Amino acid sequence: AQTVTQSQPEMSVQEAETVTLSCTYDTSESDYYLFWYKQPPSRQMILVIRQEAYKQQNATENRFSVNFQKAAKSFSLKISDSQLGDAAMYFCAYRSALANNNDMRFGAGTRLTVKP
Amino acid sequence: EPEVTQTPSHQVTQMGQEVILRCVPISNHLYFYWYRQILGQKVEFLVSFYNNEISEKSEIFDDQFSVERPDGSNFTLKIRSTKLEDSAMYFCASRRQGYNSPLHFGNGTRLTVT
């Protein structure tokens, strides 16, 4: 079974600075999808960014970008120019591309604090 | 933008009682999910549903749990006899066709079992 590991339970960053959240995963599959979700205090799960494993180019969404290292099974999230509104729990997630295995598995989460 | 909606936002029930958590997925989505998150812990997969049947379930999803899509819009999670350890946030999610399509989550139902 696939597992997702987020080794940083908590991180903090100064406003306007850059922070990187780590995520590693374990899989024997070659085709899959990776996601980062943000969960603010409102508890809603909000998609931040996604990456297809077959794409070598790292995904980017405005201030959010990933460093996808397929061989190392690593999928870190970089937040540039951090804002107070970025403070939240961040969950890394994996989903297989197999037709009969379409659920998403989450890591334990990293709580990000943004200091003004 | 269409959203996944969940009701109620907070449900309090006594141990041993049955609860039904309700979800209205996004209308053109085909895959439906329930996840739970015990306070301060990770988001855990419960069950996925496609084409009017369960496609996958986790070890958490035992005989006390069931899901149903009673009509074309609702997707429900029933817990037959709640236990204290069922207290958690329950998230419904849906996605459209396509392997790379992300899950869209509802705001969750906080279930408190007393």
PDB file of C-alpha atoms in Angstrom:
ATOM      1  CA  ALA A   1       0.000   0.000   0.000  1.00  0.00           C
ATOM      2  CA  GLN A   2       1.111   3.502  -0.707  1.00  0.00           C
ATOM      3  CA  THR A   3       2.193   5.640   2.217  1.00  0.00           C
ATOM      4  CA  VAL A   4       2.773   9.357   2.397  1.00  0.00           C
ATOM      5  CA  THR A   5       5.161  10.820   4.949  1.00  0.00           C
ATOM      6  CA  GLN A   6       5.414  14.402   6.080  1.00  0.00           C
ATOM      7  CA  SER A   7       8.319  14.554   8.483  1.00  0.00           C
ATOM      8  CA  GLN A   8       7.730  18.116   9.673  1.00  0.00           C
ATOM      9  CA  PRO A   9       4.769  18.347  12.066  1.00  0.00           C
ATOM     10  CA  GLU A  10       5.272  22.104  12.345  1.00  0.00           C
ATOM     11  CA  MET A  11       7.052  24.795  10.394  1.00  0.00           C
ATOM     12  CA  SER A  12       7.198  28.538  10.723  1.00  0.00           C
ATOM     13  CA  VAL A  13       8.178  31.278   8.327  1.00  0.00           C
ATOM     14  CA  GLN A  14       8.514  35.018   8.459  1.00  0.00           C
ATOM     15  CA  GLU A  15       6.057  36.956   6.354  1.00  0.00           C
ATOM     16  CA  ALA A  16       7.447  37.583   2.837  1.00  0.00           C
ATOM     17  CA  GLU A  17      10.024  34.830   3.236  1.00  0.00           C
ATOM     18  CA  THR A  18      10.145  31.428   1.531  1.00  0.00           C
ATOM     19  CA  VAL A  19       9.420  28.097   3.169  1.00  0.00           C
ATOM     20  CA  THR A  20       9.623  24.521   1.919  1.00  0.00           C
ATOM     21  CA  LEU A  21       7.421  21.718   3.227  1.00  0.00           C
ATOM     22  CA  SER A  22       8.668  18.178   2.760  1.00  0.00           C
ATOM     23  CA  CYS A  23       6.786  15.135   1.567  1.00  0.00           C
ATOM     24  CA  THR A  24       7.960  11.671   0.634  1.00  0.00           C
ATOM     25  CA  TYR A  25       5.915   8.722  -0.491  1.00  0.00           C
ATOM     26  CA  ASP A  26       6.323   5.054  -1.021  1.00  0.00           C
ATOM     27  CA  THR A  27       4.915   3.317  -4.067  1.00  0.00           C
ATOM     28  CA  SER A  28       5.755   0.618  -6.552  1.00  0.00           C
ATOM     29  CA  GLU A  29       3.648   2.244  -9.226  1.00  0.00           C
ATOM     30  CA  SER A  30       5.058   4.324 -12.052  1.00  0.00           C
ATOM     31  CA  ASP A  31       1.985   6.390 -12.840  1.00  0.00           C
ATOM     32  CA  TYR A  32       0.292   8.428 -10.156  1.00  0.00           C
ATOM     33  CA  TYR A  33      -0.681  11.909  -9.066  1.00  0.00           C
ATOM     34  CA  LEU A  34       0.501  14.039  -6.199  1.00  0.00           C
ATOM     35  CA  PHE A  35      -1.318  16.886  -4.539  1.00  0.00           C
ATOM     36  CA  TRP A  36      -0.882  19.479  -1.836  1.00  0.00           C
ATOM     37  CA  TYR A  37      -3.973  20.522   0.079  1.00  0.00           C
ATOM     38  CA  LYS A  38      -4.278  23.399   2.519  1.00  0.00           C
ATOM     39  CA  GLN A  39      -6.548  23.245   5.551  1.00  0.00           C
ATOM     40  CA  PRO A  40      -7.038  26.625   7.237  1.00  0.00           C
ATOM     41  CA  PRO A  41      -8.708  26.962  10.647  1.00  0.00           C
ATOM     42  CA  SER A  42     -12.074  26.803   8.880  1.00  0.00           C
ATOM     43  CA  ARG A  43     -11.206  23.090   8.337  1.00  0.00           C
ATOM     44  CA  GLN A  44     -12.024  23.183   4.631  1.00  0.00           C
ATOM     45  CA  MET A  45      -9.643  21.239   2.408  1.00  0.00           C
ATOM     46  CA  ILE A  46      -8.405  23.432  -0.420  1.00  0.00           C
ATOM     47  CA  LEU A  47      -6.343  22.197  -3.342  1.00  0.00           C
ATOM     48  CA  VAL A  48      -3.088  24.107  -3.638  1.00  0.00           C
ATOM     49  CA  ILE A  49      -1.223  22.368  -6.425  1.00  0.00           C
ATOM     50  CA  ARG A  50      -1.000  19.036  -8.237  1.00  0.00           C
ATOM     51  CA  GLN A  51       1.625  17.126 -10.170  1.00  0.00           C
ATOM     52  CA  GLU A  52       1.346  14.277 -12.640  1.00  0.00           C
ATOM     53  CA  ALA A  53       4.126  11.740 -12.148  1.00  0.00           C
ATOM     54  CA  TYR A  54       4.728  11.406 -15.879  1.00  0.00           C
ATOM     55  CA  LYS A  55       5.562  15.098 -16.161  1.00  0.00           C
ATOM     56  CA  GLN A  56       9.150  16.048 -15.499  1.00  0.00           C
ATOM     57  CA  GLN A  57       8.384  19.735 -15.213  1.00  0.00           C
ATOM     58  CA  ASN A  58       7.583  20.890 -11.717  1.00  0.00           C
ATOM     59  CA  ALA A  59       4.114  22.354 -11.241  1.00  0.00           C
ATOM     60  CA  THR A  60       3.741  26.009 -10.328  1.00  0.00           C
ATOM     61  CA  GLU A  61       0.735  27.982  -9.151  1.00  0.00           C
ATOM     62  CA  ASN A  62       1.572  31.617  -8.486  1.00  0.00           C
ATOM     63  CA  ARG A  63       3.573  31.670  -5.230  1.00  0.00           C
ATOM     64  CA  PHE A  64       3.366  27.903  -4.838  1.00  0.00           C
ATOM     65  CA  SER A  65       5.699  25.495  -6.575  1.00  0.00           C
ATOM     66  CA  VAL A  66       6.812  21.930  -6.104  1.00  0.00           C
ATOM     67  CA  ASN A  67      10.099  20.112  -6.335  1.00  0.00           C
ATOM     68  CA  PHE A  68       9.157  16.706  -7.664  1.00  0.00           C
ATOM     69  CA  GLN A  69      11.931  14.142  -7.530  1.00  0.00           C
ATOM     70  CA  LYS A  70      10.444  10.919  -8.871  1.00  0.00           C
ATOM     71  CA  ALA A  71      13.468   8.720  -8.291  1.00  0.00           C
ATOM     72  CA  ALA A  72      13.716   9.896  -4.703  1.00  0.00           C
ATOM     73  CA  LYS A  73       9.914   9.765  -4.292  1.00  0.00           C
ATOM     74  CA  SER A  74       9.942  13.267  -2.954  1.00  0.00           C
ATOM     75  CA  PHE A  75       7.379  16.007  -3.494  1.00  0.00           C
ATOM     76  CA  SER A  76       8.131  19.178  -1.575  1.00  0.00           C
ATOM     77  CA  LEU A  77       6.074  22.356  -1.614  1.00  0.00           C
ATOM     78  CA  LYS A  78       7.729  25.745  -1.768  1.00  0.00           C
ATOM     79  CA  ILE A  79       5.790  28.818  -0.735  1.00  0.00           C
ATOM     80  CA  SER A  80       7.387  32.061  -1.826  1.00  0.00           C
ATOM     81  CA  ASP A  81       6.626  35.503  -0.419  1.00  0.00           C
ATOM     82  CA  SER A  82       4.683  33.939   2.458  1.00  0.00           C
ATOM     83  CA  GLN A  83       1.534  35.726   3.537  1.00  0.00           C
ATOM     84  CA  LEU A  84      -0.379  35.625   6.799  1.00  0.00           C
ATOM     85  CA  GLY A  85      -3.206  33.872   4.979  1.00  0.00           C
ATOM     86  CA  ASP A  86      -0.906  30.977   4.164  1.00  0.00           C
ATOM     87  CA  ALA A  87      -1.023  29.877   7.798  1.00  0.00           C
ATOM     88  CA  ALA A  88      -2.734  26.480   7.785  1.00  0.00           C
ATOM     89  CA  MET A  89      -2.232  22.744   7.902  1.00  0.00           C
ATOM     90  CA  TYR A  90      -0.747  21.466   4.671  1.00  0.00           C
ATOM     91  CA  PHE A  91      -1.362  17.913   3.556  1.00  0.00           C
ATOM     92  CA  CYS A  92       0.516  16.067   0.877  1.00  0.00           C
ATOM     93  CA  ALA A  93      -1.538  13.444  -0.947  1.00  0.00           C
ATOM     94  CA  TYR A  94      -0.982  10.596  -3.389  1.00  0.00           C
ATOM     95  CA  ARG A  95      -3.379   9.029  -5.815  1.00  0.00           C
ATOM     96  CA  SER A  96      -2.717   6.058  -8.026  1.00  0.00           C
ATOM     97  CA  ALA A  97      -3.514   6.196 -11.720  1.00  0.00           C
ATOM     98  CA  LEU A  98      -4.773   2.629 -11.696  1.00  0.00           C
ATOM     99  CA  ALA A  99      -8.395   2.356 -12.714  1.00  0.00           C
ATOM    100  CA  ASN A 100      -9.418   0.297  -9.728  1.00  0.00           C
ATOM    101  CA  ASN A 101      -7.565   2.339  -7.157  1.00  0.00           C
ATOM    102  CA  ASN A 102      -8.806   5.867  -7.230  1.00  0.00           C
ATOM    103  CA  ASP A 103      -8.748   7.036  -3.633  1.00  0.00           C
ATOM    104  CA  MET A 104      -6.325   9.587  -2.279  1.00  0.00           C
ATOM    105  CA  ARG A 105      -3.927   8.940   0.599  1.00  0.00           C
ATOM    106  CA  PHE A 106      -2.792  11.778   2.814  1.00  0.00           C
ATOM    107  CA  GLY A 107       0.250  12.463   4.893  1.00  0.00           C
ATOM    108  CA  ALA A 108      -0.031  13.455   8.541  1.00  0.00           C
ATOM    109  CA  GLY A 109       0.187  17.139   7.710  1.00  0.00           C
ATOM    110  CA  THR A 110       2.487  20.055   8.475  1.00  0.00           C
ATOM    111  CA  ARG A 111       1.213  22.996  10.463  1.00  0.00           C
ATOM    112  CA  LEU A 112       2.595  26.199   8.971  1.00  0.00           C
ATOM    113  CA  THR A 113       2.765  29.339  11.071  1.00  0.00           C
ATOM    114  CA  VAL A 114       3.453  32.674   9.399  1.00  0.00           C
ATOM    115  CA  LYS A 115       5.010  35.315  11.630  1.00  0.00           C
ATOM    116  CA  PRO A 116       4.314  38.972  10.886  1.00  0.00           C
TER     117      PRO A 116
ATOM    118  CA  GLU B   1     -17.952  27.927  -8.652  1.00  0.00           C
ATOM    119  CA  PRO B   2     -19.850  24.762  -7.685  1.00  0.00           C
ATOM    120  CA  GLU B   3     -19.073  23.336  -4.284  1.00  0.00           C
ATOM    121  CA  VAL B   4     -19.508  20.145  -2.350  1.00  0.00           C
ATOM    122  CA  THR B   5     -21.980  20.810   0.439  1.00  0.00           C
ATOM    123  CA  GLN B   6     -22.300  18.859   3.662  1.00  0.00           C
ATOM    124  CA  THR B   7     -24.994  18.886   6.295  1.00  0.00           C
ATOM    125  CA  PRO B   8     -25.125  19.260   9.191  1.00  0.00           C
ATOM    126  CA  SER B   9     -21.985  21.185  10.038  1.00  0.00           C
ATOM    127  CA  HIS B  10     -22.032  19.748  13.541  1.00  0.00           C
ATOM    128  CA  GLN B  11     -23.816  16.633  14.822  1.00  0.00           C
ATOM    129  CA  VAL B  12     -23.932  15.548  18.433  1.00  0.00           C
ATOM    130  CA  THR B  13     -25.173  12.068  19.195  1.00  0.00           C
ATOM    131  CA  GLN B  14     -25.169   9.567  21.994  1.00  0.00           C
ATOM    132  CA  MET B  15     -23.112   6.425  21.863  1.00  0.00           C
ATOM    133  CA  GLY B  16     -25.031   3.610  20.202  1.00  0.00           C
ATOM    134  CA  GLN B  17     -27.215   5.883  18.126  1.00  0.00           C
ATOM    135  CA  GLU B  18     -27.355   5.892  14.353  1.00  0.00           C
ATOM    136  CA  VAL B  19     -26.243   8.965  12.434  1.00  0.00           C
ATOM    137  CA  ILE B  20     -26.508   9.907   8.797  1.00  0.00           C
ATOM    138  CA  LEU B  21     -24.139  12.451   7.371  1.00  0.00           C
ATOM    139  CA  ARG B  22     -25.259  14.059   4.175  1.00  0.00           C
ATOM    140  CA  CYS B  23     -23.368  15.370   1.210  1.00  0.00           C
ATOM    141  CA  VAL B  24     -24.291  16.906  -2.098  1.00  0.00           C
ATOM    142  CA  PRO B  25     -21.374  16.420  -4.485  1.00  0.00           C
ATOM    143  CA  ILE B  26     -20.704  18.674  -7.454  1.00  0.00           C
ATOM    144  CA  SER B  27     -23.311  17.820 -10.039  1.00  0.00           C
ATOM    145  CA  ASN B  28     -21.149  16.593 -12.923  1.00  0.00           C
ATOM    146  CA  HIS B  29     -18.775  14.616 -10.722  1.00  0.00           C
ATOM    147  CA  LEU B  30     -18.765  10.851 -10.892  1.00  0.00           C
ATOM    148  CA  TYR B  31     -16.512   9.741  -8.039  1.00  0.00           C
ATOM    149  CA  PHE B  32     -17.468  10.248  -4.421  1.00  0.00           C
ATOM    150  CA  TYR B  33     -15.515   9.817  -1.224  1.00  0.00           C
ATOM    151  CA  TRP B  34     -15.742   9.970   2.513  1.00  0.00           C
ATOM    152  CA  TYR B  35     -12.741  10.814   4.641  1.00  0.00           C
ATOM    153  CA  ARG B  36     -12.472  11.422   8.343  1.00  0.00           C
ATOM    154  CA  GLN B  37     -10.096  13.441  10.458  1.00  0.00           C
ATOM    155  CA  ILE B  38      -9.849  12.849  14.166  1.00  0.00           C
ATOM    156  CA  LEU B  39      -8.974  16.133  15.847  1.00  0.00           C
ATOM    157  CA  GLY B  40      -5.326  16.992  15.314  1.00  0.00           C
ATOM    158  CA  GLN B  41      -4.642  13.911  13.257  1.00  0.00           C
ATOM    159  CA  LYS B  42      -4.298  12.998   9.619  1.00  0.00           C
ATOM    160  CA  VAL B  43      -7.054  12.812   7.061  1.00  0.00           C
ATOM    161  CA  GLU B  44      -8.004   9.150   6.667  1.00  0.00           C
ATOM    162  CA  PHE B  45      -9.679   7.525   3.710  1.00  0.00           C
ATOM    163  CA  LEU B  46     -12.928   5.709   4.463  1.00  0.00           C
ATOM    164  CA  VAL B  47     -14.600   4.796   1.199  1.00  0.00           C
ATOM    165  CA  SER B  48     -14.902   5.623  -2.461  1.00  0.00           C
ATOM    166  CA  PHE B  49     -18.035   5.234  -4.557  1.00  0.00           C
ATOM    167  CA  TYR B  50     -18.470   5.070  -8.298  1.00  0.00           C
ATOM    168  CA  ASN B  51     -21.225   3.901 -10.589  1.00  0.00           C
ATOM    169  CA  ASN B  52     -23.556   3.268  -7.669  1.00  0.00           C
ATOM    170  CA  GLU B  53     -21.260   0.960  -5.822  1.00  0.00           C
ATOM    171  CA  ILE B  54     -18.335   1.026  -3.451  1.00  0.00           C
ATOM    172  CA  SER B  55     -15.089   0.896  -5.400  1.00  0.00           C
ATOM    173  CA  GLU B  56     -12.732   0.809  -2.440  1.00  0.00           C
ATOM    174  CA  LYS B  57     -12.913   0.961   1.331  1.00  0.00           C
ATOM    175  CA  SER B  58     -10.378   1.139   4.118  1.00  0.00           C
ATOM    176  CA  GLU B  59     -10.065  -1.033   7.188  1.00  0.00           C
ATOM    177  CA  ILE B  60     -11.817   1.724   9.138  1.00  0.00           C
ATOM    178  CA  PHE B  61     -14.957   1.247   7.067  1.00  0.00           C
ATOM    179  CA  ASP B  62     -16.352  -1.769   8.891  1.00  0.00           C
ATOM    180  CA  ASP B  63     -19.869  -3.159   9.061  1.00  0.00           C
ATOM    181  CA  GLN B  64     -21.009  -0.204  11.141  1.00  0.00           C
ATOM    182  CA  PHE B  65     -20.552   2.083   8.145  1.00  0.00           C
ATOM    183  CA  SER B  66     -22.537   2.256   4.947  1.00  0.00           C
ATOM    184  CA  VAL B  67     -22.887   4.666   2.079  1.00  0.00           C
ATOM    185  CA  GLU B  68     -25.732   5.367  -0.214  1.00  0.00           C
ATOM    186  CA  ARG B  69     -26.616   7.543  -3.137  1.00  0.00           C
ATOM    187  CA  PRO B  70     -30.390   7.537  -2.687  1.00  0.00           C
ATOM    188  CA  ASP B  71     -31.106   9.913  -5.546  1.00  0.00           C
ATOM    189  CA  GLY B  72     -29.189  11.772  -8.222  1.00  0.00           C
ATOM    190  CA  SER B  73     -27.756  14.356  -5.903  1.00  0.00           C
ATOM    191  CA  ASN B  74     -27.193  13.131  -2.348  1.00  0.00           C
ATOM    192  CA  PHE B  75     -24.409  10.918  -1.052  1.00  0.00           C
ATOM    193  CA  THR B  76     -24.787   9.764   2.543  1.00  0.00           C
ATOM    194  CA  LEU B  77     -22.620   8.110   5.154  1.00  0.00           C
ATOM    195  CA  LYS B  78     -24.435   6.141   7.834  1.00  0.00           C
ATOM    196  CA  ILE B  79     -22.926   4.968  11.069  1.00  0.00           C
ATOM    197  CA  ARG B  80     -25.272   2.388  12.579  1.00  0.00           C
ATOM    198  CA  SER B  81     -24.191   2.342  16.199  1.00  0.00           C
ATOM    199  CA  THR B  82     -21.814   5.160  17.015  1.00  0.00           C
ATOM    200  CA  LYS B  83     -18.860   4.728  19.332  1.00  0.00           C
ATOM    201  CA  LEU B  84     -16.913   7.376  21.199  1.00  0.00           C
ATOM    202  CA  GLU B  85     -13.992   6.871  18.843  1.00  0.00           C
ATOM    203  CA  ASP B  86     -16.182   7.815  15.874  1.00  0.00           C
ATOM    204  CA  SER B  87     -15.954  11.435  17.021  1.00  0.00           C
ATOM    205  CA  ALA B  88     -14.185  13.209  14.192  1.00  0.00           C
ATOM    206  CA  MET B  89     -14.555  15.567  11.303  1.00  0.00           C
ATOM    207  CA  TYR B  90     -16.067  13.770   8.315  1.00  0.00           C
ATOM    208  CA  PHE B  91     -15.298  15.120   4.872  1.00  0.00           C
ATOM    209  CA  CYS B  92     -17.158  14.317   1.719  1.00  0.00           C
ATOM    210  CA  ALA B  93     -15.335  14.779  -1.571  1.00  0.00           C
ATOM    211  CA  SER B  94     -16.078  14.338  -5.232  1.00  0.00           C
ATOM    212  CA  ARG B  95     -14.231  14.529  -8.489  1.00  0.00           C
ATOM    213  CA  ARG B  96     -15.005  14.382 -12.157  1.00  0.00           C
ATOM    214  CA  GLN B  97     -13.794  11.791 -14.643  1.00  0.00           C
ATOM    215  CA  GLY B  98     -10.056  11.778 -15.298  1.00  0.00           C
ATOM    216  CA  TYR B  99      -7.233  10.353 -13.259  1.00  0.00           C
ATOM    217  CA  ASN B 100      -5.604  13.694 -12.641  1.00  0.00           C
ATOM    218  CA  SER B 101      -8.772  15.415 -11.532  1.00  0.00           C
ATOM    219  CA  PRO B 102      -8.422  16.620  -7.948  1.00  0.00           C
ATOM    220  CA  LEU B 103     -10.822  15.914  -5.134  1.00  0.00           C
ATOM    221  CA  HIS B 104     -13.109  18.746  -4.179  1.00  0.00           C
ATOM    222  CA  PHE B 105     -13.939  18.650  -0.503  1.00  0.00           C
ATOM    223  CA  GLY B 106     -16.927  19.839   1.437  1.00  0.00           C
ATOM    224  CA  ASN B 107     -16.549  21.846   4.625  1.00  0.00           C
ATOM    225  CA  GLY B 108     -17.000  18.759   6.734  1.00  0.00           C
ATOM    226  CA  THR B 109     -19.371  17.574   9.430  1.00  0.00           C
ATOM    227  CA  ARG B 110     -18.058  17.550  12.962  1.00  0.00           C
ATOM    228  CA  LEU B 111     -19.449  14.465  14.679  1.00  0.00           C
ATOM    229  CA  THR B 112     -19.355  14.376  18.456  1.00  0.00           C
ATOM    230  CA  VAL B 113     -20.322  11.140  20.158  1.00  0.00           C
ATOM    231  CA  THR B 114     -21.060  11.441  23.858  1.00  0.00           C
TER     232      THR B 114
END
